[in-house]
Short mmCIF file of C-alpha atoms in Angstrom, two decimals:
data_model
loop_
_atom_site.label_atom_id
_atom_site.label_comp_id
_atom_site.label_asym_id
_atom_site.label_seq_id
_atom_site.Cartn_x
_atom_site.Cartn_y
_atom_site.Cartn_z
CA MET A 1 4.20 56.28 -51.65
CA TYR A 2 2.61 54.98 -48.46
CA LYS A 3 3.26 56.18 -44.93
CA PHE A 4 3.76 53.90 -41.95
CA SER A 5 0.39 55.07 -40.61
CA ASP A 6 -1.26 53.82 -43.82
CA TYR A 7 0.05 50.31 -43.20
CA ILE A 8 -1.15 50.39 -39.59
CA HIS A 9 -4.57 51.64 -40.67
CA ASN A 10 -4.98 48.97 -43.36
CA GLY A 11 -3.81 46.23 -41.00
CA LEU A 12 -6.35 47.25 -38.37
CA LEU A 13 -9.02 47.57 -41.04
CA PHE A 14 -8.27 44.03 -42.21
CA LEU A 15 -8.72 42.70 -38.69
CA ASN A 16 -11.95 44.66 -38.21
CA ASN A 17 -13.38 43.32 -41.46
CA GLN A 18 -12.46 39.74 -40.55
CA LEU A 19 -13.83 39.93 -37.01
CA ARG A 20 -16.92 42.07 -37.79
CA PRO A 21 -18.00 40.93 -41.29
CA ARG A 22 -21.37 42.71 -41.10
CA HIS A 23 -19.70 46.02 -40.22
CA LYS A 24 -16.89 46.16 -42.76
CA LYS A 25 -15.27 49.44 -43.76
CA LEU A 26 -13.69 50.29 -47.10
CA SER A 27 -10.05 51.22 -47.52
CA GLN A 28 -10.60 52.21 -51.17
CA LEU A 29 -13.61 52.76 -53.37
CA MET A 30 -13.14 53.19 -57.10
CA ILE A 31 -16.06 54.76 -58.96
CA TYR A 32 -16.20 54.22 -62.71
CA ALA A 33 -18.48 57.22 -62.97
CA THR A 34 -18.93 57.31 -66.75
CA THR A 35 -18.31 55.25 -69.86
CA ILE A 36 -17.68 58.38 -71.97
CA CYS A 37 -14.11 58.23 -73.28
CA GLN A 38 -12.15 59.81 -76.11
CA SER A 39 -9.36 57.22 -75.98
CA ARG A 40 -9.50 54.07 -78.13
CA CYS A 41 -7.44 51.65 -76.05
CA ARG A 42 -6.74 48.16 -77.29
CA HIS A 43 -6.72 46.79 -73.74
CA CYS A 44 -10.07 48.35 -72.79
CA SER A 45 -13.33 48.54 -74.72
CA ILE A 46 -15.23 50.88 -72.41
CA TRP A 47 -15.23 53.51 -75.17
CA GLN A 48 -17.40 51.18 -77.25
CA LYS A 49 -20.11 51.01 -74.60
CA PRO A 50 -23.25 53.22 -74.73
CA HIS A 51 -22.75 56.49 -72.83
CA GLU A 52 -23.77 55.98 -69.22
CA SER A 53 -22.96 57.99 -66.09
CA LEU A 54 -23.68 57.92 -62.38
CA SER A 55 -25.34 61.17 -61.31
CA LEU A 56 -24.10 63.59 -58.66
CA ASP A 57 -26.93 62.49 -56.33
CA GLU A 58 -26.04 58.83 -56.80
CA ILE A 59 -22.39 59.51 -56.01
CA LYS A 60 -23.38 61.55 -52.94
CA ALA A 61 -25.44 58.61 -51.65
CA ILE A 62 -22.55 56.20 -52.27
CA VAL A 63 -19.93 58.32 -50.51
CA ASN A 64 -22.28 59.03 -47.57
CA SER A 65 -22.54 55.29 -46.82
CA LYS A 66 -21.48 54.05 -43.38
CA CYS A 67 -18.91 51.70 -44.90
CA VAL A 68 -17.13 54.73 -46.37
CA THR A 69 -15.04 56.43 -43.68
CA LYS A 70 -13.14 59.69 -43.79
CA LYS A 71 -10.00 57.62 -44.51
CA THR A 72 -11.55 55.71 -47.40
CA VAL A 73 -9.79 56.69 -50.62
CA VAL A 74 -12.51 57.47 -53.16
CA GLY A 75 -11.23 57.30 -56.73
CA LEU A 76 -12.91 58.96 -59.70
CA GLU A 77 -12.41 57.53 -63.15
CA GLY A 78 -14.28 56.46 -66.28
CA GLY A 79 -14.05 56.26 -69.22
CA GLU A 80 -12.57 59.71 -68.90
CA PHE A 81 -13.95 61.36 -65.79
CA VAL A 82 -13.59 64.98 -66.97
CA LEU A 83 -16.02 64.13 -69.81
CA HIS A 84 -18.74 63.31 -67.24
CA PRO A 85 -21.54 65.88 -67.72
CA GLN A 86 -21.42 66.71 -63.98
CA TYR A 87 -17.70 66.32 -63.34
CA ARG A 88 -17.33 69.82 -61.87
CA GLU A 89 -20.26 69.43 -59.48
CA ILE A 90 -19.04 66.00 -58.34
CA MET A 91 -15.49 67.17 -57.69
CA GLU A 92 -16.69 70.30 -55.94
CA TRP A 93 -18.93 68.23 -53.65
CA LEU A 94 -16.11 65.82 -52.84
CA ARG A 95 -13.70 68.68 -52.16
CA ASP A 96 -16.14 70.05 -49.59
CA ASN A 97 -17.46 66.77 -48.14
CA HIS A 98 -14.92 63.99 -48.73
CA PRO A 99 -11.59 65.64 -49.60
CA TYR A 100 -9.72 62.33 -49.48
CA TYR A 101 -10.38 61.55 -53.13
CA THR A 102 -8.27 61.00 -56.25
CA LEU A 103 -8.67 61.57 -59.98
CA LEU A 104 -7.58 59.20 -62.75
CA SER A 105 -7.34 60.70 -66.24
CA ASN A 106 -6.08 59.63 -69.64
CA GLY A 107 -4.73 63.17 -70.05
CA LEU A 108 -6.29 63.76 -73.48
CA ALA A 109 -8.01 66.96 -72.28
CA PRO A 110 -5.11 68.75 -70.56
CA ALA A 111 -6.83 72.10 -69.98
CA LYS A 112 -9.81 70.44 -68.29
CA VAL A 113 -7.62 68.25 -66.09
CA ILE A 114 -5.33 71.10 -65.01
CA ASP A 115 -8.25 73.40 -64.25
CA ALA A 116 -10.17 70.69 -62.34
CA VAL A 117 -7.15 69.80 -60.20
CA ARG A 118 -6.51 73.42 -59.30
CA GLN A 119 -10.13 74.16 -58.48
CA TYR A 120 -11.25 70.98 -56.75
CA LYS A 121 -8.05 69.74 -55.04
CA PRO A 122 -7.98 65.92 -55.30
CA VAL A 123 -5.27 64.46 -53.08
CA ARG A 124 -3.57 62.70 -56.01
CA LEU A 125 -3.71 62.75 -59.80
CA TYR A 126 -3.24 59.48 -61.70
CA LEU A 127 -2.31 59.73 -65.38
CA SER A 128 -2.46 56.75 -67.74
CA PHE A 129 0.83 56.51 -69.62
CA ASP A 130 1.60 53.25 -71.42
CA GLY A 131 4.75 53.87 -73.43
CA ASP A 132 6.98 56.10 -75.52
CA LYS A 133 5.88 58.29 -78.43
CA GLU A 134 5.67 55.28 -80.75
CA SER A 135 4.04 52.78 -78.41
CA TYR A 136 1.55 55.15 -76.80
CA PRO A 137 -0.75 55.43 -79.85
CA ASN A 138 -0.35 51.72 -80.57
CA VAL A 139 -1.72 50.90 -77.13
CA ARG A 140 -4.26 53.67 -76.68
CA GLY A 141 -5.46 54.26 -80.25
CA VAL A 142 -4.81 58.02 -80.16
CA ASP A 143 -1.68 60.09 -79.71
CA GLY A 144 -1.75 61.62 -76.25
CA HIS A 145 1.87 61.21 -75.18
CA ASP A 146 2.76 64.91 -75.28
CA LYS A 147 -0.52 65.90 -73.64
CA VAL A 148 0.27 63.75 -70.61
CA ILE A 149 3.76 65.27 -70.42
CA SER A 150 2.25 68.78 -70.56
CA ILE A 151 0.03 68.00 -67.56
CA ILE A 152 2.98 66.64 -65.61
CA GLU A 153 5.06 69.73 -66.31
CA GLU A 154 2.22 72.03 -65.32
CA LEU A 155 1.11 70.29 -62.10
CA LYS A 156 4.11 68.35 -60.76
CA ASP A 157 4.79 70.96 -58.08
CA GLU A 158 1.13 71.36 -57.09
CA ILE A 159 -0.21 67.84 -56.53
CA PRO A 160 1.23 64.33 -56.07
CA ILE A 161 1.14 62.64 -59.49
CA SER A 162 1.32 58.93 -60.30
CA LEU A 163 1.92 57.60 -63.78
CA MET A 164 -0.18 54.49 -64.42
CA PHE A 165 1.65 52.09 -66.72
CA CYS A 166 0.01 48.86 -67.85
CA LEU A 167 2.11 46.13 -69.47
CA THR A 168 -0.04 44.73 -72.28
CA PRO A 169 0.30 42.54 -75.37
CA TRP A 170 0.73 45.81 -77.35
CA ASN A 171 3.72 47.33 -75.53
CA THR A 172 6.95 46.02 -74.02
CA PHE A 173 9.28 46.06 -71.04
CA LYS A 174 11.17 48.81 -72.89
CA ASP A 175 8.06 50.95 -72.52
CA MET A 176 7.97 50.13 -68.82
CA GLU A 177 11.58 51.27 -68.56
CA TYR A 178 10.75 54.46 -70.46
CA VAL A 179 7.80 55.36 -68.21
CA ILE A 180 9.85 54.74 -65.07
CA ASP A 181 12.54 57.06 -66.45
CA VAL A 182 9.93 59.76 -67.14
CA ALA A 183 8.71 59.45 -63.55
CA LYS A 184 12.29 59.76 -62.29
CA LYS A 185 12.91 62.81 -64.50
CA TYR A 186 9.97 64.67 -62.98
CA ASN A 187 10.38 63.17 -59.49
CA ILE A 188 6.89 61.69 -59.48
CA ASP A 189 5.41 58.32 -58.61
CA VAL A 190 4.78 55.40 -60.97
CA ARG A 191 2.37 52.49 -60.52
CA ILE A 192 2.73 49.43 -62.70
CA GLY A 193 -0.06 47.08 -63.66
CA ILE A 194 -0.28 44.06 -65.93
CA TYR A 195 -3.00 43.45 -68.49
CA GLY A 196 -5.81 41.22 -67.29
CA THR A 197 -9.22 40.24 -68.51
CA MET A 198 -11.89 42.37 -66.84
CA ASP A 199 -15.57 41.86 -67.49
CA PHE A 200 -16.52 45.55 -67.43
CA PHE A 201 -13.82 46.48 -69.96
CA ASP A 202 -14.77 43.65 -72.37
CA THR A 203 -11.13 42.63 -72.73
CA LYS A 204 -10.55 39.92 -75.31
CA ALA A 205 -6.79 39.30 -75.72
CA GLU A 206 -4.98 36.44 -74.01
CA LEU A 207 -2.91 37.09 -70.89
CA ILE A 208 0.75 37.92 -71.36
CA GLU A 209 2.96 34.88 -71.73
CA ALA A 210 5.29 34.36 -68.78
CA GLU A 211 8.29 32.71 -70.48
CA ASP A 212 11.51 34.54 -69.51
CA PHE A 213 9.30 37.13 -67.83
CA LYS A 214 11.47 37.95 -64.81
CA SER A 215 14.66 38.24 -66.85
CA SER A 216 12.97 40.88 -69.04
CA ILE A 217 12.02 43.20 -66.18
CA PRO A 218 14.00 46.47 -66.51
CA ALA A 219 16.58 47.17 -63.82
CA ASN A 220 15.23 50.64 -63.10
CA ILE A 221 12.07 49.12 -61.60
CA HIS A 222 14.11 48.78 -58.40
CA ASP A 223 14.07 52.57 -58.18
CA THR A 224 10.29 52.52 -57.70
CA GLU A 225 8.32 51.57 -54.65
CA GLU A 226 6.13 48.47 -54.43
CA ASN A 227 6.27 47.64 -58.15
CA PHE A 228 8.96 44.98 -58.56
CA ASP A 229 7.27 42.57 -56.18
CA PHE A 230 3.97 42.77 -58.09
CA VAL A 231 5.61 42.44 -61.52
CA ALA A 232 8.05 39.65 -60.61
CA LEU A 233 5.40 37.61 -58.81
CA TYR A 234 3.23 37.66 -61.95
CA ASP A 235 5.59 35.01 -63.32
CA GLU A 236 4.99 32.82 -60.26
CA TRP A 237 1.21 33.30 -60.48
CA ARG A 238 0.98 32.76 -64.25
CA ASN A 239 2.93 29.51 -63.98
CA GLY A 240 0.82 28.21 -61.09
CA ARG A 241 3.46 28.53 -58.38
CA LEU A 242 1.79 31.30 -56.38
CA LYS A 243 -1.33 30.86 -54.30
CA LEU A 244 -2.78 33.79 -52.38
CA ARG A 245 -6.23 34.13 -50.96
CA CYS A 246 -7.91 37.30 -52.18
CA GLN A 247 -8.46 39.47 -49.12
CA SER A 248 -8.87 42.78 -50.94
CA ILE A 249 -12.54 42.02 -51.63
CA PHE A 250 -13.24 42.61 -47.94
CA SER A 251 -12.05 46.23 -48.05
CA SER A 252 -11.69 47.35 -51.70
CA LEU A 253 -14.60 47.91 -54.03
CA VAL A 254 -15.44 49.26 -57.46
CA ILE A 255 -18.76 50.63 -58.67
CA HIS A 256 -19.63 50.67 -62.35
CA SER A 257 -21.35 53.46 -64.25
CA ASN A 258 -24.63 51.48 -64.28
CA GLY A 259 -24.56 51.10 -60.48
CA ASP A 260 -23.35 47.48 -60.45
CA VAL A 261 -21.09 46.53 -57.54
CA PRO A 262 -18.97 43.52 -58.55
CA ILE A 263 -17.26 41.45 -55.89
CA CYS A 264 -14.07 42.18 -57.83
CA GLN A 265 -13.02 43.45 -61.24
CA ASN A 266 -12.14 40.02 -62.60
CA LEU A 267 -15.34 38.07 -61.95
CA GLY A 268 -18.77 38.57 -63.45
CA VAL A 269 -20.28 38.24 -59.97
CA ASN A 270 -22.27 41.19 -58.61
CA LEU A 271 -22.99 41.94 -54.97
CA GLY A 272 -25.82 44.26 -56.01
CA ASN A 273 -26.67 47.55 -57.68
CA THR A 274 -26.66 50.99 -56.05
CA LYS A 275 -29.72 52.02 -58.07
CA GLU A 276 -31.69 49.33 -56.22
CA ASN A 277 -30.10 49.16 -52.75
CA SER A 278 -27.77 51.26 -50.60
CA LEU A 279 -24.07 50.53 -50.67
CA ASP A 280 -24.23 49.49 -47.00
CA GLU A 281 -26.95 46.94 -47.76
CA ILE A 282 -24.93 45.64 -50.71
CA PHE A 283 -21.47 45.51 -49.15
CA ASN A 284 -22.44 44.39 -45.64
CA GLY A 285 -25.53 42.31 -46.36
CA LYS A 286 -25.83 38.56 -45.71
CA ALA A 287 -25.50 37.70 -49.39
CA ALA A 288 -22.27 39.73 -49.67
CA LYS A 289 -20.81 38.09 -46.58
CA LYS A 290 -21.43 34.64 -48.04
CA LEU A 291 -19.94 35.52 -51.45
CA GLN A 292 -16.92 37.29 -49.96
CA CYS A 293 -16.07 34.33 -47.75
CA GLU A 294 -16.56 31.89 -50.62
CA TYR A 295 -14.38 33.73 -53.11
CA SER A 296 -11.69 34.87 -50.68
CA HIS A 297 -10.97 31.22 -49.87
CA LYS A 298 -10.98 29.76 -53.37
CA CYS A 299 -10.13 32.54 -55.84
CA ASN A 300 -6.60 32.93 -57.15
CA GLY A 301 -7.76 33.74 -60.66
CA CYS A 302 -6.32 37.17 -61.46
CA TRP A 303 -3.26 39.35 -61.11
CA ILE A 304 -5.04 42.72 -61.23
CA ASN A 305 -3.05 45.34 -59.34
CA PHE A 306 -6.16 46.87 -57.70
CA HIS A 307 -6.69 43.59 -55.86
CA ARG A 308 -3.43 41.67 -55.67
CA LYS A 309 -1.13 44.50 -54.59
CA TYR A 310 -3.28 44.73 -51.48
CA ASP A 311 -2.65 41.07 -50.68
CA ILE A 312 1.09 41.31 -51.36
CA ILE A 313 1.54 44.41 -49.18
CA LEU A 314 -0.67 42.98 -46.42
CA LEU A 315 1.35 39.76 -46.16
CA ARG A 316 4.67 41.47 -46.66
CA ASN A 317 4.03 43.67 -43.64
CA TYR A 318 2.61 40.88 -41.49
CA GLU A 319 5.74 38.81 -42.20
CA LYS A 320 7.85 41.63 -40.78
CA LEU A 321 6.07 41.18 -37.45
CA LEU A 322 4.89 37.58 -37.17
CA PRO A 323 6.01 34.03 -37.99
CA LYS A 324 4.35 32.54 -41.06
CA ARG A 325 2.54 29.88 -39.04
CA VAL A 326 0.88 32.60 -36.95
CA ILE A 327 -0.17 34.55 -40.05
CA GLU A 328 -1.67 31.41 -41.58
CA TRP A 329 -3.69 30.83 -38.40
CA PHE A 330 -5.90 33.85 -39.15
CA TYR A 331 -5.16 34.48 -42.84
CA GLY A 332 -5.10 30.93 -44.18
CA PRO A 333 -2.40 29.03 -46.11
CA TYR A 334 -0.50 30.93 -48.77
CA GLN A 335 2.42 30.19 -51.09
CA TRP A 336 4.79 32.72 -52.65
CA THR A 337 6.88 30.27 -54.68
CA SER A 338 7.00 26.65 -55.79
CA ASP A 339 9.41 25.92 -52.93
CA ARG A 340 7.57 26.40 -49.63
CA LYS A 341 10.91 26.88 -47.85
CA VAL A 342 11.81 29.88 -50.01
CA THR A 343 9.95 33.09 -49.16
CA TYR A 344 8.97 35.93 -51.46
CA LYS A 345 12.02 37.87 -50.19
CA ARG A 346 14.13 36.27 -52.90
CA PHE A 347 12.34 38.64 -55.29
CA PHE A 348 12.62 41.84 -53.28
CA LYS A 349 15.95 43.58 -53.62
#
């Protein structure tokens, strides 16, 4: 999934952003470009929001910011991005000006997705896929299982594809096992997330209960990269035995369809709005620096994969090179388990 050079780049980026907090660079930028969506997911209420989209010119200004480098992964999603009224123009511009971009789709408009991928060449296609033929409509409100499969079969030899599975109160570990098996069948990637409350998505349900959580994880998760650690450690976090500072907010950012730039996806705290100020002013301004330092030290309040996988991978790779006491000197104290003498490696097989 990731190359060694990616780890080196992100490690150096982390150090740059710690040492030069007014000149931070982004490793990833996710743009929720539109609220328009034809899915009716139970774990996301974006489809109930008024239709709202960032324009091509607004996205150009965002991507042309100094904090966005040629190695910054720009992600396009919604809602459903291919329902954006300017989706072709946006993808064409990115293809020609920032080719290191990805597309996330729910797969409910297969012809549009296939055509857009072939014409505008994103570096990776992410497809939401939350269970088998029975669970899929229960989670997502519409039946799109076979449509996602049709996209995979059409494009699997043309572009790297990742299936995006989210464990929610409305599906099960059996669905996780099923999605992993589908990914294995087609020799594609799978990324696993866990339901969390996110302000922008107006999520209402309680977090998943953690009782007997680890014992329920399917064995085939060990065949996937960088998923078991995130899923297994949810149990530690949910039960209060895991404490990690949130460092992803220094290098990972999302922008909402109304231009809001939250400090993270879990908190209702905005750094600013791109309709009022440039992304550089927002992300590297004095107010942002203060908020980022404040929340990175005290916040351990979510287990959202966009943020916490960054922290897990960052520490996992630092621990390969440095003693824990040295890491804590510049990173700060952290705890993987309830027993400080036992490292996270007990979970990684």
